[in-house]
PDB file of C-alpha atoms in Angstrom:
ATOM      1  CA  UNK A   1       6.565 -69.855 -85.601  1.00 47.00           C
ATOM      2  CA  UNK A   2       9.484 -72.137 -85.324  1.00 54.00           C
ATOM      3  CA  UNK A   3       9.186 -75.555 -83.135  1.00 54.00           C
ATOM      4  CA  UNK A   4      11.064 -77.666 -81.224  1.00 52.00           C
ATOM      5  CA  UNK A   5       9.721 -81.345 -80.382  1.00 52.00           C
ATOM      6  CA  UNK A   6       6.702 -80.187 -82.039  1.00 52.00           C
ATOM      7  CA  UNK A   7       6.075 -78.065 -79.992  1.00 53.00           C
ATOM      8  CA  UNK A   8       6.278 -74.213 -80.493  1.00 59.00           C
ATOM      9  CA  UNK A   9       9.313 -72.225 -78.721  1.00 67.00           C
ATOM     10  CA  UNK A  10       7.050 -70.867 -76.304  1.00 72.00           C
ATOM     11  CA  UNK A  11       5.026 -73.332 -74.921  1.00 75.00           C
ATOM     12  CA  UNK A  12       8.050 -75.767 -74.761  1.00 69.00           C
ATOM     13  CA  UNK A  13       9.893 -72.877 -72.306  1.00 73.00           C
ATOM     14  CA  UNK A  14       6.592 -72.992 -70.101  1.00 75.00           C
ATOM     15  CA  UNK A  15       7.070 -76.391 -70.061  1.00 75.00           C
ATOM     16  CA  UNK A  16      10.258 -76.419 -69.166  1.00 72.00           C
ATOM     17  CA  UNK A  17       9.559 -73.569 -66.416  1.00 75.00           C
ATOM     18  CA  UNK A  18       6.493 -75.147 -64.744  1.00 76.00           C
ATOM     19  CA  UNK A  19       8.972 -79.068 -64.706  1.00 76.00           C
ATOM     20  CA  UNK A  20      12.525 -76.903 -63.134  1.00 73.00           C
ATOM     21  CA  UNK A  21      10.114 -75.754 -61.022  1.00 73.00           C
ATOM     22  CA  UNK A  22       8.171 -78.789 -59.788  1.00 74.00           C
ATOM     23  CA  UNK A  23      10.882 -81.359 -59.794  1.00 71.00           C
ATOM     24  CA  UNK A  24      12.982 -77.404 -58.089  1.00 71.00           C
ATOM     25  CA  UNK A  25      15.555 -78.435 -60.586  1.00 71.00           C
ATOM     26  CA  UNK A  26      18.623 -75.880 -60.690  1.00 71.00           C
ATOM     27  CA  UNK A  27      18.622 -75.820 -64.294  1.00 71.00           C
ATOM     28  CA  UNK A  28      17.460 -77.975 -67.886  1.00 70.00           C
ATOM     29  CA  UNK A  29      18.743 -78.010 -70.813  1.00 73.00           C
ATOM     30  CA  UNK A  30      17.036 -78.538 -74.747  1.00 72.00           C
ATOM     31  CA  UNK A  31      19.763 -79.397 -77.847  1.00 72.00           C
ATOM     32  CA  UNK A  32      17.798 -79.988 -80.872  1.00 70.00           C
ATOM     33  CA  UNK A  33      20.180 -79.999 -83.626  1.00 71.00           C
ATOM     34  CA  UNK A  34      21.957 -77.026 -83.550  1.00 70.00           C
ATOM     35  CA  UNK A  35      20.234 -75.170 -81.174  1.00 74.00           C
ATOM     36  CA  UNK A  36      20.607 -74.843 -77.294  1.00 71.00           C
ATOM     37  CA  UNK A  37      18.169 -73.748 -75.114  1.00 69.00           C
ATOM     38  CA  UNK A  38      19.539 -73.597 -70.871  1.00 72.00           C
ATOM     39  CA  UNK A  39      16.962 -72.537 -67.857  1.00 70.00           C
ATOM     40  CA  UNK A  40      17.935 -71.767 -64.960  1.00 71.00           C
ATOM     41  CA  UNK A  41      15.438 -72.832 -61.681  1.00 70.00           C
ATOM     42  CA  UNK A  42      16.222 -69.615 -58.320  1.00 64.00           C
ATOM     43  CA  UNK A  43      17.541 -72.095 -56.553  1.00 53.00           C
ATOM     44  CA  UNK A  44      20.325 -74.194 -56.944  1.00 49.00           C
ATOM     45  CA  UNK A  45      19.382 -77.665 -54.529  1.00 45.00           C
ATOM     46  CA  UNK A  46      22.208 -81.040 -54.402  1.00 46.00           C
ATOM     47  CA  UNK A  47      22.094 -83.672 -55.045  1.00 42.00           C
ATOM     48  CA  UNK A  48      19.506 -85.686 -52.874  1.00 43.00           C
ATOM     49  CA  UNK A  49      20.349 -86.950 -49.569  1.00 42.00           C
ATOM     50  CA  UNK A  50      20.405 -90.890 -48.681  1.00 39.00           C
ATOM     51  CA  UNK A  51      17.509 -92.376 -47.013  1.00 39.00           C
ATOM     52  CA  UNK A  52      20.117 -93.050 -44.045  1.00 40.00           C
ATOM     53  CA  UNK A  53      20.503 -89.653 -44.188  1.00 39.00           C
ATOM     54  CA  UNK A  54      17.500 -87.852 -44.378  1.00 42.00           C
ATOM     55  CA  UNK A  55      16.502 -85.284 -42.491  1.00 44.00           C
ATOM     56  CA  UNK A  56      13.943 -85.625 -40.238  1.00 44.00           C
ATOM     57  CA  UNK A  57      10.254 -84.448 -41.290  1.00 44.00           C
ATOM     58  CA  UNK A  58       9.808 -82.582 -37.398  1.00 45.00           C
ATOM     59  CA  UNK A  59      10.720 -79.006 -36.644  1.00 43.00           C
ATOM     60  CA  UNK A  60      14.885 -78.775 -36.340  1.00 46.00           C
ATOM     61  CA  UNK A  61      16.594 -77.580 -34.308  1.00 47.00           C
ATOM     62  CA  UNK A  62      20.035 -74.904 -34.477  1.00 45.00           C
ATOM     63  CA  UNK A  63      22.688 -76.353 -32.637  1.00 46.00           C
ATOM     64  CA  UNK A  64      24.709 -74.573 -30.595  1.00 48.00           C
ATOM     65  CA  UNK A  65      27.248 -73.536 -31.563  1.00 46.00           C
ATOM     66  CA  UNK A  66      30.165 -72.128 -29.575  1.00 48.00           C
ATOM     67  CA  UNK A  67      31.263 -69.083 -28.324  1.00 48.00           C
ATOM     68  CA  UNK A  68      33.568 -68.091 -31.764  1.00 46.00           C
ATOM     69  CA  UNK A  69      36.610 -66.359 -29.990  1.00 47.00           C
ATOM     70  CA  UNK A  70      36.465 -63.000 -32.655  1.00 52.00           C
ATOM     71  CA  UNK A  71      32.495 -61.805 -31.971  1.00 53.00           C
ATOM     72  CA  UNK A  72      32.193 -63.114 -28.275  1.00 72.00           C
ATOM     73  CA  UNK A  73      28.755 -64.801 -28.869  1.00 86.00           C
ATOM     74  CA  UNK A  74      26.927 -68.003 -30.202  1.00 92.00           C
ATOM     75  CA  UNK A  75      26.593 -68.820 -33.282  1.00 93.00           C
ATOM     76  CA  UNK A  76      23.060 -70.028 -34.297  1.00 93.00           C
ATOM     77  CA  UNK A  77      23.966 -72.539 -38.068  1.00 94.00           C
ATOM     78  CA  UNK A  78      21.545 -73.765 -40.358  1.00 93.00           C
ATOM     79  CA  UNK A  79      20.173 -76.897 -39.631  1.00 93.00           C
ATOM     80  CA  UNK A  80      19.591 -77.883 -43.056  1.00 93.00           C
ATOM     81  CA  UNK A  81      20.003 -76.334 -46.846  1.00 93.00           C
ATOM     82  CA  UNK A  82      17.409 -73.364 -47.574  1.00 93.00           C
ATOM     83  CA  UNK A  83      16.251 -70.176 -47.563  1.00 94.00           C
ATOM     84  CA  UNK A  84      16.718 -68.339 -44.581  1.00 95.00           C
ATOM     85  CA  UNK A  85      12.999 -65.691 -43.651  1.00 95.00           C
ATOM     86  CA  UNK A  86      13.452 -63.347 -40.950  1.00 94.00           C
ATOM     87  CA  UNK A  87       9.289 -63.014 -40.794  1.00 93.00           C
ATOM     88  CA  UNK A  88       6.516 -65.974 -40.910  1.00 91.00           C
ATOM     89  CA  UNK A  89       5.224 -63.563 -43.778  1.00 89.00           C
ATOM     90  CA  UNK A  90       6.742 -60.484 -45.620  1.00 88.00           C
ATOM     91  CA  UNK A  91       3.786 -58.820 -44.134  1.00 91.00           C
ATOM     92  CA  UNK A  92       4.619 -59.769 -40.239  1.00 93.00           C
ATOM     93  CA  UNK A  93       7.416 -58.769 -38.103  1.00 94.00           C
ATOM     94  CA  UNK A  94      10.353 -60.012 -38.259  1.00 94.00           C
ATOM     95  CA  UNK A  95      10.998 -62.655 -35.042  1.00 95.00           C
ATOM     96  CA  UNK A  96      14.348 -61.416 -33.897  1.00 95.00           C
ATOM     97  CA  UNK A  97      16.309 -58.123 -35.210  1.00 95.00           C
ATOM     98  CA  UNK A  98      19.430 -56.763 -33.844  1.00 95.00           C
ATOM     99  CA  UNK A  99      19.008 -56.148 -30.188  1.00 95.00           C
ATOM    100  CA  UNK A 100      16.216 -58.233 -29.694  1.00 95.00           C
ATOM    101  CA  UNK A 101      15.969 -60.249 -26.837  1.00 96.00           C
ATOM    102  CA  UNK A 102      15.673 -63.712 -26.601  1.00 95.00           C
ATOM    103  CA  UNK A 103      15.520 -67.199 -24.362  1.00 95.00           C
ATOM    104  CA  UNK A 104      16.774 -70.375 -25.770  1.00 93.00           C
ATOM    105  CA  UNK A 105      13.018 -72.084 -27.200  1.00 93.00           C
ATOM    106  CA  UNK A 106      12.460 -68.763 -28.567  1.00 94.00           C
ATOM    107  CA  UNK A 107      11.294 -69.293 -32.711  1.00 94.00           C
ATOM    108  CA  UNK A 108      14.378 -66.833 -34.390  1.00 95.00           C
ATOM    109  CA  UNK A 109      13.575 -68.115 -37.763  1.00 95.00           C
ATOM    110  CA  UNK A 110      12.205 -69.823 -40.615  1.00 94.00           C
ATOM    111  CA  UNK A 111      13.930 -72.037 -42.680  1.00 94.00           C
ATOM    112  CA  UNK A 112      12.192 -72.988 -46.043  1.00 92.00           C
ATOM    113  CA  UNK A 113      13.436 -76.352 -48.143  1.00 90.00           C
ATOM    114  CA  UNK A 114      11.397 -78.541 -50.366  1.00 88.00           C
ATOM    115  CA  UNK A 115       7.780 -76.651 -49.568  1.00 86.00           C
ATOM    116  CA  UNK A 116       7.676 -76.719 -46.333  1.00 89.00           C
ATOM    117  CA  UNK A 117       8.295 -73.902 -43.378  1.00 90.00           C
ATOM    118  CA  UNK A 118      10.710 -74.476 -40.047  1.00 91.00           C
ATOM    119  CA  UNK A 119      10.613 -72.439 -37.260  1.00 92.00           C
ATOM    120  CA  UNK A 120      14.081 -72.190 -35.309  1.00 93.00           C
ATOM    121  CA  UNK A 121      14.410 -71.456 -32.198  1.00 93.00           C
ATOM    122  CA  UNK A 122      17.098 -70.489 -30.353  1.00 93.00           C
ATOM    123  CA  UNK A 123      19.934 -73.044 -28.090  1.00 93.00           C
ATOM    124  CA  UNK A 124      20.794 -69.504 -25.705  1.00 91.00           C
ATOM    125  CA  UNK A 125      19.599 -66.738 -23.737  1.00 94.00           C
ATOM    126  CA  UNK A 126      21.553 -63.513 -25.306  1.00 95.00           C
ATOM    127  CA  UNK A 127      21.299 -60.995 -27.431  1.00 95.00           C
ATOM    128  CA  UNK A 128      20.809 -61.097 -31.439  1.00 94.00           C
ATOM    129  CA  UNK A 129      24.850 -59.119 -31.752  1.00 95.00           C
ATOM    130  CA  UNK A 130      24.605 -59.999 -35.534  1.00 94.00           C
ATOM    131  CA  UNK A 131      21.666 -61.784 -38.403  1.00 94.00           C
ATOM    132  CA  UNK A 132      24.726 -62.766 -41.338  1.00 95.00           C
ATOM    133  CA  UNK A 133      22.171 -63.298 -43.842  1.00 94.00           C
ATOM    134  CA  UNK A 134      20.179 -61.706 -45.367  1.00 94.00           C
ATOM    135  CA  UNK A 135      15.840 -62.484 -46.012  1.00 93.00           C
ATOM    136  CA  UNK A 136      15.048 -64.918 -48.759  1.00 93.00           C
ATOM    137  CA  UNK A 137      18.944 -65.590 -49.091  1.00 94.00           C
ATOM    138  CA  UNK A 138      20.041 -70.122 -49.840  1.00 94.00           C
ATOM    139  CA  UNK A 139      21.754 -71.186 -46.827  1.00 94.00           C
ATOM    140  CA  UNK A 140      23.962 -74.075 -46.418  1.00 94.00           C
ATOM    141  CA  UNK A 141      23.720 -77.466 -43.897  1.00 92.00           C
ATOM    142  CA  UNK A 142      26.142 -75.854 -40.277  1.00 92.00           C
ATOM    143  CA  UNK A 143      25.792 -72.199 -42.028  1.00 94.00           C
ATOM    144  CA  UNK A 144      26.710 -69.539 -39.758  1.00 95.00           C
ATOM    145  CA  UNK A 145      23.347 -67.537 -39.723  1.00 95.00           C
ATOM    146  CA  UNK A 146      23.155 -65.119 -36.322  1.00 95.00           C
ATOM    147  CA  UNK A 147      25.042 -64.168 -33.313  1.00 95.00           C
ATOM    148  CA  UNK A 148      23.594 -64.541 -30.222  1.00 94.00           C
ATOM    149  CA  UNK A 149      25.479 -63.168 -26.632  1.00 93.00           C
TER     150      UNK A 149
END
């Protein structure tokens, strides 16, 4: 079996995959002579935040957005960068579905960020009209997630 940097190829690939997962990297590239190996992670994360702009540890709340003239509803936006989850676990029912009534303060989703599950509460009373993302989808800060009328 070939060796690169004193390790077998499989050992190296396994070690690099562990580094990508542990450090939550989007990709890593290693070059040895004429050989180049690039491994990509599952998620692409933004550049680290400075201490002044870091997200507080408390569970975030979705900021109210003005009613959207096209939809006629209130837009719930992601309060942080992360992954949208519609239920607390894969074997549990979703927090909300289209047509569900919600009240201000009801938990309507989870945004997982840096291995922390952040429950997001509704800032609106109303009915869930649309869910704009799919379960497990990466979301950006301020990205529209849901419309509540």
